[in-house]
Coordinates of C-alpha atoms and ligand atoms in Angstrom, one line a residue:
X1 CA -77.3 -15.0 -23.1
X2 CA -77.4 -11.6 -25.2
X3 CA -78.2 -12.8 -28.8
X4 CA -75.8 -11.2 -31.4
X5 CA -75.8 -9.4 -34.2
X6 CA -76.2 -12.1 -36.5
X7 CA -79.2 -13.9 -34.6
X8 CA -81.2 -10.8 -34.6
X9 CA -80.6 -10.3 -38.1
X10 CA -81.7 -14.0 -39.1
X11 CA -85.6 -12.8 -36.7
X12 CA -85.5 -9.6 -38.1
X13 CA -84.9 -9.9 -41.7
X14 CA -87.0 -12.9 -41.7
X15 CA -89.9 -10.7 -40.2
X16 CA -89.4 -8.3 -42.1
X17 CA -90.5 -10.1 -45.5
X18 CA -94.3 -9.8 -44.7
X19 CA -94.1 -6.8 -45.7
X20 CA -94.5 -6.3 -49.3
X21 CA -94.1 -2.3 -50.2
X22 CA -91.2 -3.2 -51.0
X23 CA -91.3 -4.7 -54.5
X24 CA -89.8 -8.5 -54.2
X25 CA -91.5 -9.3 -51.2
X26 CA -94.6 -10.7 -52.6
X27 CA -92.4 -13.5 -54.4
X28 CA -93.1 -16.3 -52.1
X29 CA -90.4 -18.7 -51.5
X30 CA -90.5 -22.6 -51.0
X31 CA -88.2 -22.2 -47.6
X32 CA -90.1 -19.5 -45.4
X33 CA -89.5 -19.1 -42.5
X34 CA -85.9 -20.8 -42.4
X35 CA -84.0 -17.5 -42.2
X36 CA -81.0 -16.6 -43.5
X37 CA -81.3 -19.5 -46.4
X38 CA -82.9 -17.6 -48.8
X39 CA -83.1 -13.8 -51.0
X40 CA -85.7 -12.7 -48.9
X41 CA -84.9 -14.5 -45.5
X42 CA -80.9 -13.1 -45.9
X43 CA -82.6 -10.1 -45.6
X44 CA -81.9 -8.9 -49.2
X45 CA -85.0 -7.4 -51.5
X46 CA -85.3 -5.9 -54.1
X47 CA -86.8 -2.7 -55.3
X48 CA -87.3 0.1 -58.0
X49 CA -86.2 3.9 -58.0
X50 CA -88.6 5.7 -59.8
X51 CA -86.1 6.0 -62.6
X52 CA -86.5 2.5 -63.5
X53 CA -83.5 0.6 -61.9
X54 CA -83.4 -1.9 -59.5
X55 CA -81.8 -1.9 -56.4
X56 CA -80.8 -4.3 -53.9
X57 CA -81.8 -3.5 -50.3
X58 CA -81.5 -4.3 -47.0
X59 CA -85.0 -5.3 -45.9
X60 CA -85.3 -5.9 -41.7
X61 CA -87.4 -4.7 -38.9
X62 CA -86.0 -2.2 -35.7
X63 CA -87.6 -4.5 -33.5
X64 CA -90.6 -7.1 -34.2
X65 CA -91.6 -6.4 -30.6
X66 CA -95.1 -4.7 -31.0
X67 CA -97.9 -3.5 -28.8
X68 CA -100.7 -4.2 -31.4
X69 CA -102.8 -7.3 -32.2
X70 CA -103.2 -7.3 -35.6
X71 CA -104.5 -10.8 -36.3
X72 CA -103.0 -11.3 -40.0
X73 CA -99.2 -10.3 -38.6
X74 CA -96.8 -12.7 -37.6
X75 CA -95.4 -9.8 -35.5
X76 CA -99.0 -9.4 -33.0
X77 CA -98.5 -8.8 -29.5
X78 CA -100.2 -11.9 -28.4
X79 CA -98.7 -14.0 -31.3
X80 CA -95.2 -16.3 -29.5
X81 CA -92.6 -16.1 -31.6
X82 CA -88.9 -15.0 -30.4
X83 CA -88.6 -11.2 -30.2
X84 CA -85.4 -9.4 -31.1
X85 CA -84.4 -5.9 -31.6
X86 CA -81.6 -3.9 -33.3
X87 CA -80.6 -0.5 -31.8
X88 CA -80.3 2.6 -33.6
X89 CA -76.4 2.2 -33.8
X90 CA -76.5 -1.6 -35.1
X91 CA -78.9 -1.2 -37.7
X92 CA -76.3 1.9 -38.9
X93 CA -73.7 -0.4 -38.9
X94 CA -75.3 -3.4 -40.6
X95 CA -76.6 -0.8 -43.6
X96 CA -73.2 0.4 -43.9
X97 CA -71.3 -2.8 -43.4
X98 CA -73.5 -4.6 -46.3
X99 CA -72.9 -0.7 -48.5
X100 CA -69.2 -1.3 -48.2
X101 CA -69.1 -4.7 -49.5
X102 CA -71.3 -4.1 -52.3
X103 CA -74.3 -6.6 -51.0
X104 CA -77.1 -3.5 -51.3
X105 CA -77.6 -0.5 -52.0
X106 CA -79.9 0.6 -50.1
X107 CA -82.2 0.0 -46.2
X108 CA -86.0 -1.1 -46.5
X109 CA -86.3 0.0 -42.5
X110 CA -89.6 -1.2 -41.1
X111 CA -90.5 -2.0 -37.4
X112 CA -93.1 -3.3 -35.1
X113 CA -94.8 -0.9 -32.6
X114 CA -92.9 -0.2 -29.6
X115 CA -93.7 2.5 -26.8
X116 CA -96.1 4.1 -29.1
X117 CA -96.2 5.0 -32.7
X118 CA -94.6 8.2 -32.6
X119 CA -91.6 7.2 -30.3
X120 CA -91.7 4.4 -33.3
X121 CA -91.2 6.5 -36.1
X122 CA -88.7 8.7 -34.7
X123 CA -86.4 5.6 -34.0
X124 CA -86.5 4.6 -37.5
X125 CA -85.8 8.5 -39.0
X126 CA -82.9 8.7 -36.7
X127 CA -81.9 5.5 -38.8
X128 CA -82.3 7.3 -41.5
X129 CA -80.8 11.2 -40.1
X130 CA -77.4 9.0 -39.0
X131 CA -76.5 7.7 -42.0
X132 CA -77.3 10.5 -44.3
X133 CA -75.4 13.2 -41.3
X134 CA -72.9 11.1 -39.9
X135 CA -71.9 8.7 -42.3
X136 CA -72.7 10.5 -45.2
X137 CA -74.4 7.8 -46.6
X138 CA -76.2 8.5 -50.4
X139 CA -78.1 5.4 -50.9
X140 CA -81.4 4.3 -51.2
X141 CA -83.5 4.3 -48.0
X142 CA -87.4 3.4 -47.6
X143 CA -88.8 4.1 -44.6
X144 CA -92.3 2.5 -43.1
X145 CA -94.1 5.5 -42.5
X146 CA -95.5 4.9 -38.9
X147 CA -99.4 5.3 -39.0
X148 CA -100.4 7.5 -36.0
X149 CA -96.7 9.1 -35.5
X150 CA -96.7 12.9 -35.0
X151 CA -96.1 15.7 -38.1
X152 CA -92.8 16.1 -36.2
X153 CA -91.6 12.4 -36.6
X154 CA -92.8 11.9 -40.1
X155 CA -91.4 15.3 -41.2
X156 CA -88.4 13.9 -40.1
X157 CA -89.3 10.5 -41.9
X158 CA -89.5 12.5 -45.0
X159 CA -86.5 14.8 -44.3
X160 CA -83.7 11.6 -44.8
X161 CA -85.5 9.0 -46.4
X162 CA -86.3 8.3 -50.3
X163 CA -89.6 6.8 -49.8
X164 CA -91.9 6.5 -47.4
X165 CA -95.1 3.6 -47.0
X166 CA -97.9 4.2 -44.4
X167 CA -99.9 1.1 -45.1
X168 CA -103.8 0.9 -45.2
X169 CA -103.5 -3.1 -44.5
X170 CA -106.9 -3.6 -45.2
X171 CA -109.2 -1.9 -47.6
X172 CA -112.1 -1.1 -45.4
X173 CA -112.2 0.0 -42.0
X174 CA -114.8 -2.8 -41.5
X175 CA -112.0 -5.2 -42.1
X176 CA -109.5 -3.5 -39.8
X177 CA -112.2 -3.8 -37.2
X178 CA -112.8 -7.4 -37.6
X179 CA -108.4 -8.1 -38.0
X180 CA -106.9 -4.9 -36.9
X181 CA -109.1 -3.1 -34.2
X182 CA -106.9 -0.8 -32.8
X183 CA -106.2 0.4 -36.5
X184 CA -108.0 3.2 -38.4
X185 CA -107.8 3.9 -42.3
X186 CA -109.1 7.0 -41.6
X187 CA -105.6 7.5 -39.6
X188 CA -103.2 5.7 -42.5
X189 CA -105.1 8.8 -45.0
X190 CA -103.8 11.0 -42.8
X191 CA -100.4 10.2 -42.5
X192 CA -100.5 10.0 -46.4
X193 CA -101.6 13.0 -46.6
X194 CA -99.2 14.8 -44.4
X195 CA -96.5 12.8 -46.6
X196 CA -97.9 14.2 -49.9
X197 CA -98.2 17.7 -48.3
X198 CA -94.4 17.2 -47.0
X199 CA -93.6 16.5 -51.3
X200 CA -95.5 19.1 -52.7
X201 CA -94.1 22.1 -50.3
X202 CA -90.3 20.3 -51.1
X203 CA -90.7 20.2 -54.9
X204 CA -92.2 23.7 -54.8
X205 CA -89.6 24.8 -52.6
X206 CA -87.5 22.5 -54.5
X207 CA -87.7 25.3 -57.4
X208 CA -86.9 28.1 -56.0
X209 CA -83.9 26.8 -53.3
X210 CA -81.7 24.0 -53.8
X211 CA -83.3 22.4 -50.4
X212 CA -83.3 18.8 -49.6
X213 CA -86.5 17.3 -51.2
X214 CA -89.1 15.5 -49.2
X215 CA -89.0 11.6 -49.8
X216 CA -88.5 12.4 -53.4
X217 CA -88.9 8.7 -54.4
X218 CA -92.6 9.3 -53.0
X219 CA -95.0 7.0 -51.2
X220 CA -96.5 4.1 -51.4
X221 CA -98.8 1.9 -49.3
X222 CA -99.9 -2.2 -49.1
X223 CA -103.5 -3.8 -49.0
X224 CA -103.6 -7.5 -47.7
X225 CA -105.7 -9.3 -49.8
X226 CA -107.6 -12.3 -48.9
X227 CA -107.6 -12.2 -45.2
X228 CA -111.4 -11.1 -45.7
X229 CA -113.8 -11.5 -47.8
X230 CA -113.4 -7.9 -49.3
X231 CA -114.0 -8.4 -53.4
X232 CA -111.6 -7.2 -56.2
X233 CA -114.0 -4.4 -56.7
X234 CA -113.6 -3.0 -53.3
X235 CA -110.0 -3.3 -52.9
X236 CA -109.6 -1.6 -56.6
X237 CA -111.4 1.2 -55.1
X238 CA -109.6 2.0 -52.2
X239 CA -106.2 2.1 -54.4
X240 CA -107.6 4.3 -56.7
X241 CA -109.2 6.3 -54.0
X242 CA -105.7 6.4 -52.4
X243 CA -103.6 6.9 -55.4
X244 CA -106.0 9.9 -56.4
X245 CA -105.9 11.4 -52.9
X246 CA -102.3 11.2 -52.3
X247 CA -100.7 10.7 -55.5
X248 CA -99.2 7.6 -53.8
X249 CA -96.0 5.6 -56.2
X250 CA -97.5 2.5 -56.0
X251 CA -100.1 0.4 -54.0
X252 CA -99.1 -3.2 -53.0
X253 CA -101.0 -5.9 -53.0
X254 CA -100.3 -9.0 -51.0
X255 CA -101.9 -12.5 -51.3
X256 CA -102.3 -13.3 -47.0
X257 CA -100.1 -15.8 -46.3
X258 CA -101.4 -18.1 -43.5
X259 CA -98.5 -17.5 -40.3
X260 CA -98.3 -19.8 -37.7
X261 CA -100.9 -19.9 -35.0
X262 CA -102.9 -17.9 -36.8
X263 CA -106.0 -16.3 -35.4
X264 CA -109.3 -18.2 -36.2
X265 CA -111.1 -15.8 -38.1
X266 CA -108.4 -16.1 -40.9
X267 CA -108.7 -18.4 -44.1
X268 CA -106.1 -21.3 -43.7
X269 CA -105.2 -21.2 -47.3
X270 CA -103.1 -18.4 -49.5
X271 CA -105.6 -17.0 -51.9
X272 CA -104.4 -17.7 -55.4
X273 CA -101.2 -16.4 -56.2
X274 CA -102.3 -15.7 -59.3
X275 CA -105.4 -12.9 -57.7
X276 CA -102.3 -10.6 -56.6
X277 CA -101.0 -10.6 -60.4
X278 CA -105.0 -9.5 -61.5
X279 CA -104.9 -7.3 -59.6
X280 CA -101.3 -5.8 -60.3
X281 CA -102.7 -5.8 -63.9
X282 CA -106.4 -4.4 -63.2
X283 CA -104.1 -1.0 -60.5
X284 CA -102.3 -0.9 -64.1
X285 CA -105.0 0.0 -66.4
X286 CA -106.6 2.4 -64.1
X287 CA -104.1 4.2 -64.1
X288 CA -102.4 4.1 -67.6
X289 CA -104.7 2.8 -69.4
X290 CA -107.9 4.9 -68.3
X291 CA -110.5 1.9 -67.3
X292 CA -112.3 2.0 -64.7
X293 CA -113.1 0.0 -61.7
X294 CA -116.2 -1.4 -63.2
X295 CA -115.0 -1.7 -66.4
X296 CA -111.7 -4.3 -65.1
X297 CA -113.7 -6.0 -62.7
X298 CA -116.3 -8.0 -64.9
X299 CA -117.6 -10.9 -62.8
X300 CA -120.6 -10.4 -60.8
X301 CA -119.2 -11.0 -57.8
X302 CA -117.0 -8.1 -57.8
X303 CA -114.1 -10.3 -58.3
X304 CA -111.5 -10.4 -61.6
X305 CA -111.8 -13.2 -63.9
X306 CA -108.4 -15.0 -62.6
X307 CA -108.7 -17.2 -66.0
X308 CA -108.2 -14.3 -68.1
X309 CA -106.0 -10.7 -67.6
X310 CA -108.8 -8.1 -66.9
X311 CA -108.3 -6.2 -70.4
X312 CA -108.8 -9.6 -72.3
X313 CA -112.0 -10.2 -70.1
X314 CA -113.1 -6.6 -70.4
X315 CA -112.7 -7.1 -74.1
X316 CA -114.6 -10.6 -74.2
X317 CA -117.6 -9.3 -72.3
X318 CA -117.5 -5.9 -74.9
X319 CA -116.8 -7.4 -78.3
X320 CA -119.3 -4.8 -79.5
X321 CA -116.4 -2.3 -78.8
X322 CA -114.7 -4.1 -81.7
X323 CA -112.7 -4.8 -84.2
X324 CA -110.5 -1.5 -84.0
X325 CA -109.1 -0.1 -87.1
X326 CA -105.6 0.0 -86.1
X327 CA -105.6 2.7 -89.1
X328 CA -108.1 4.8 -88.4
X329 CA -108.9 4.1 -84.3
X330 CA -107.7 7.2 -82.2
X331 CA -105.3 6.5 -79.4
X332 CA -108.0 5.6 -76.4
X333 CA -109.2 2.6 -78.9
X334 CA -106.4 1.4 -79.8
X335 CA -105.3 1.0 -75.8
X336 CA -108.8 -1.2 -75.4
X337 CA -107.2 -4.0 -77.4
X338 CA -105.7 -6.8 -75.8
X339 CA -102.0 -7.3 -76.4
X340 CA -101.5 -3.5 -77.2
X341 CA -99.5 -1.4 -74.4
X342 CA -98.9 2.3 -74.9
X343 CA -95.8 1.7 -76.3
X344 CA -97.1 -0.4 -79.3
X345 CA -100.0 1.7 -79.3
X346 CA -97.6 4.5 -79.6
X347 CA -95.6 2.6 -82.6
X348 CA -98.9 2.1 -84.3
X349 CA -99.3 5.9 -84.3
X350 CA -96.3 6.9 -85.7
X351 CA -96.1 3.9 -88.4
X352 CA -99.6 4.6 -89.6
X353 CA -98.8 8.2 -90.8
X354 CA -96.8 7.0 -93.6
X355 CA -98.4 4.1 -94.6
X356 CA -101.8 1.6 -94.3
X357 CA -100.8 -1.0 -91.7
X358 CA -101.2 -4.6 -92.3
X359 CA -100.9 -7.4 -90.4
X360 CA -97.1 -8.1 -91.3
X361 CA -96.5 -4.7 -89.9
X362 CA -98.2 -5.4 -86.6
X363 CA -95.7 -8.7 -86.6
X364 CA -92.6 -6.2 -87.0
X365 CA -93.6 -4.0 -84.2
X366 CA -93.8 -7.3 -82.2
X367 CA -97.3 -7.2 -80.8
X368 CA -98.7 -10.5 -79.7
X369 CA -100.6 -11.5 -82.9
X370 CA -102.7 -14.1 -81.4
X371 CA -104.0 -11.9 -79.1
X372 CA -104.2 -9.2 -81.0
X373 CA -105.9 -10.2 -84.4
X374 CA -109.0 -11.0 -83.1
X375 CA -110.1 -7.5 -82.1
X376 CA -108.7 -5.5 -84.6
X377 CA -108.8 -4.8 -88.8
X378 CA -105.4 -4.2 -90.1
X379 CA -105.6 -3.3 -93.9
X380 CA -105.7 -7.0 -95.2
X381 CA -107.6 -8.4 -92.2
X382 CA -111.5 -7.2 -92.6
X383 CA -112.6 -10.4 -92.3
X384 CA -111.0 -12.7 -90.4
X385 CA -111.6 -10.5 -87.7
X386 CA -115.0 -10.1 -87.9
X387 CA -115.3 -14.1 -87.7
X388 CA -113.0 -14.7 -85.5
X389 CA -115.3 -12.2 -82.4
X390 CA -118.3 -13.8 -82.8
X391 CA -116.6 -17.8 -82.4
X392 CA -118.0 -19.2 -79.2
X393 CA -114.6 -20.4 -78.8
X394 CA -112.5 -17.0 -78.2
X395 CA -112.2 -17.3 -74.6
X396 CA -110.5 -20.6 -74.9
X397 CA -108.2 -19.8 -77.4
X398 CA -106.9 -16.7 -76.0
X399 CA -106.7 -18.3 -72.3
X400 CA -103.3 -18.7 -71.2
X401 CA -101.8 -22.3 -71.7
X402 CA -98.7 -22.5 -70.1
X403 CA -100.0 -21.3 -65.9
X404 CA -96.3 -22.0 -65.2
X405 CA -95.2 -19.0 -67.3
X406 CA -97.9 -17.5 -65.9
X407 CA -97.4 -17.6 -62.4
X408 CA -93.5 -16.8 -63.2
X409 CA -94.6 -13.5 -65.0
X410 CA -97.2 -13.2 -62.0
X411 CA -93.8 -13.1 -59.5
X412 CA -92.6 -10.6 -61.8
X413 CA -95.2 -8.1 -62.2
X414 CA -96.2 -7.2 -59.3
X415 CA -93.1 -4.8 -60.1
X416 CA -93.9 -4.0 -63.5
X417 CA -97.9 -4.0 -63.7
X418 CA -97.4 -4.6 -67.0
X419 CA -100.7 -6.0 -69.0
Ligands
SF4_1 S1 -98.8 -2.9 -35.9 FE1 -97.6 -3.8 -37.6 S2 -96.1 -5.1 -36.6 FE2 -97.7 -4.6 -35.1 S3 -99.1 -6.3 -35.1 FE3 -99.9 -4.7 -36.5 S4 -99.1 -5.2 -38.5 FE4 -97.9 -6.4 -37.0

């Protein structure tokens, strides 16, 4: 009996939700694996344009046949689980279908291996070529960039889609060896960097022709994390590596969910939800906040401190550093203190030119007083802050109380970062 439409759809969007570059997928849901019951299962995600607004997408495999063995995919050759693939013409359809009646705007086009990576990629760019040629389609479309496909196939990747991910999985080849043998890091790096190439020659172009631009949402990539023992530390510095290399959007990181019949060498239990939100936080201040990966990651194990966000840790384990003069601190100091994003910091700038700040007028801005006051002097504040540092108590106090909120804002960051 040919399955329809509608079965493959319920396989292939429920697949499809291990992957997390895009945004909502890392929002685990109390009904996995029932299909077409939930946001994620229905095959609906949802994602950021790099101007800020979100968008609803369609989020399904081509197939989840695959020649690989990855042991930490659902998808792995050797792994049973019912197979199922769309052609070219139905995935078309479905994305344009869902368009019409206002359900998404937007394809998140991923696919298992099939025939061989470059045959692969070219299956989902014609995806992608089709509905920007023929049905003249202008939404969003993300694109898994297929790790070992040909210039040719991710040229044409690039040519129709927004965005592409070719994911690392892993952060050391040493782990893909042990989990992913037949994959190479070294290989996902250079599929990166033909995407970044493929931007930069559009957006030069770009200047001097009205041409098409190259994936002009950019790329992004996703790390598993907790499938092996690889630390905080090390998994930090492959992003940063990466996002320095090939000025990738944003890296993703996914807690490993335990899949059915999993391979031995794989932990039974999810790490901590809560280690994917440190280290959404930690990827933020490297990269707006100027820390480093030694400075974020301050317990000797090379992992975060999961009690604590890493710049309230970092600032713990340097009280020295403080209290800040919020009216005299330059800009880079002012971003050390817990509580105090760029645009606060930015606020505090501006304010402080016409007058000596005080406490009150760090309460008008809205910054997080309790988390704030204790590293900083504010014109009527010399002292309380000074006490306040050296009480054995701190960490306590500024700990988190309500890990409800926190796991809730954890769901919600890993699309924001925000720290
Ligand atoms: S190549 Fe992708 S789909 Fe295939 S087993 Fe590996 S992770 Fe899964």
């Amino acid at each position: 009996m040919s399955m329809d439409t509608q079965d493959k759809l319920k396989i292939l969007a429920d697949a499809a939700k291990y992957d997390a570059s895009c945004s909502s997928s890392g929002a685990k849901r109390s009904n996995r694996g029932k299909g077409l019951g939930n946001a994620t299962g229905s095959g609906i995600c949802h994602s950021y344009t790099p101007d800020g607004r979100c968008v609803s997408l369609l989020k399904i495999l081509l197939t989840n046949r695959c020649i690989y063995d990855c042991r930490y995919c659902v998808n792995r050759v050797t792994n049973d689980v019912p197979r199922a693939g769309f052609t070219v013409e139905e995935v078309v359809r479905l994305t344009i279908e869902f368009y019409r009646r206002n359900y998404i705007e937007g394809l998140f086009l991923s696919s298992g291996v099939v025939g061989d990576s470059d045959r692969t990629m070219d299956l989902l760019a014609e995806v992608a070529r089709r509905l920007r040629e023929e049905e003249d389609f202008h939404g969003y479309i993300h694109l898994k960039g297929v790790v070992g496909a040909s210039d040719e196939a991710l040229a044409k990747a690039g040519r129709y889609a927004d965005r592409i991910s070719a994911n690392a999985e892993l952060p050391v080849q040493g782990d893909l060896d042990r989990l992913a043998p037949e994959k190479s890091l070294k290989e996902a790096e250079s599929a990166m960097g033909f995407i970044k190439a493929g931007i930069d020659q559009s957006k030069d172009r770009g200047r001097r022709t009205r041409a098409p631009r190259f994936a002009p949402a950019g790329q992004s990539t996703q790390m598993i994390v907790g499938a092996t023992p690889s630390s905080d530390a090390i998994i930090l510095n492959t992003a940063h590596r990466l996002y320095d290399a090939h000025r990738l959007k944003r890296v993703y990181y996914t807690a490993y969910s335990p899949i059915p019949n999993a391979h031995q060498d794989l932990p039974t239990e999810t790490p901590e939800l809560i280690r994917e939100h440190r280290l959404y936080q930690a990827d933020w201040l490297l990269r707006f906040y100027d820390f480093s990966v030694e400075e974020v990651v301050t317990k000797a194990d090379g992992n975060l401190d999961l009690e604590l966000d890493p710049k309230m840790a970092w600032a713990l384990a340097n009280r020295a550093f403080f209290p800040v003069d919020i009216n005299r601190a330059p800009r880079e100091a002012l971003l050390r203190v817990p509580g105090l994003g760029t645009r606060s910091v930015g606020k505090i700038l501006q304010a402080r030119r016409q007058r000596r700040l005080r406490e009150a007028d760090l309460r008008q801005l809205r910054a997080p007083i309790k988390r704030v006051m204790p590293f900083i002097v504010a014109a009527d504040s010399w002292d309380a802050a000074a006490k306040t540092l050296d009480a054995q108590d701190l960490r306590t106090r500024v700990k988190p109380r309500n890990e409800q909120l926190m796991l809730f804002e954890a769901k919600t960051s890993a699309v924001t970062g925000q720290v």
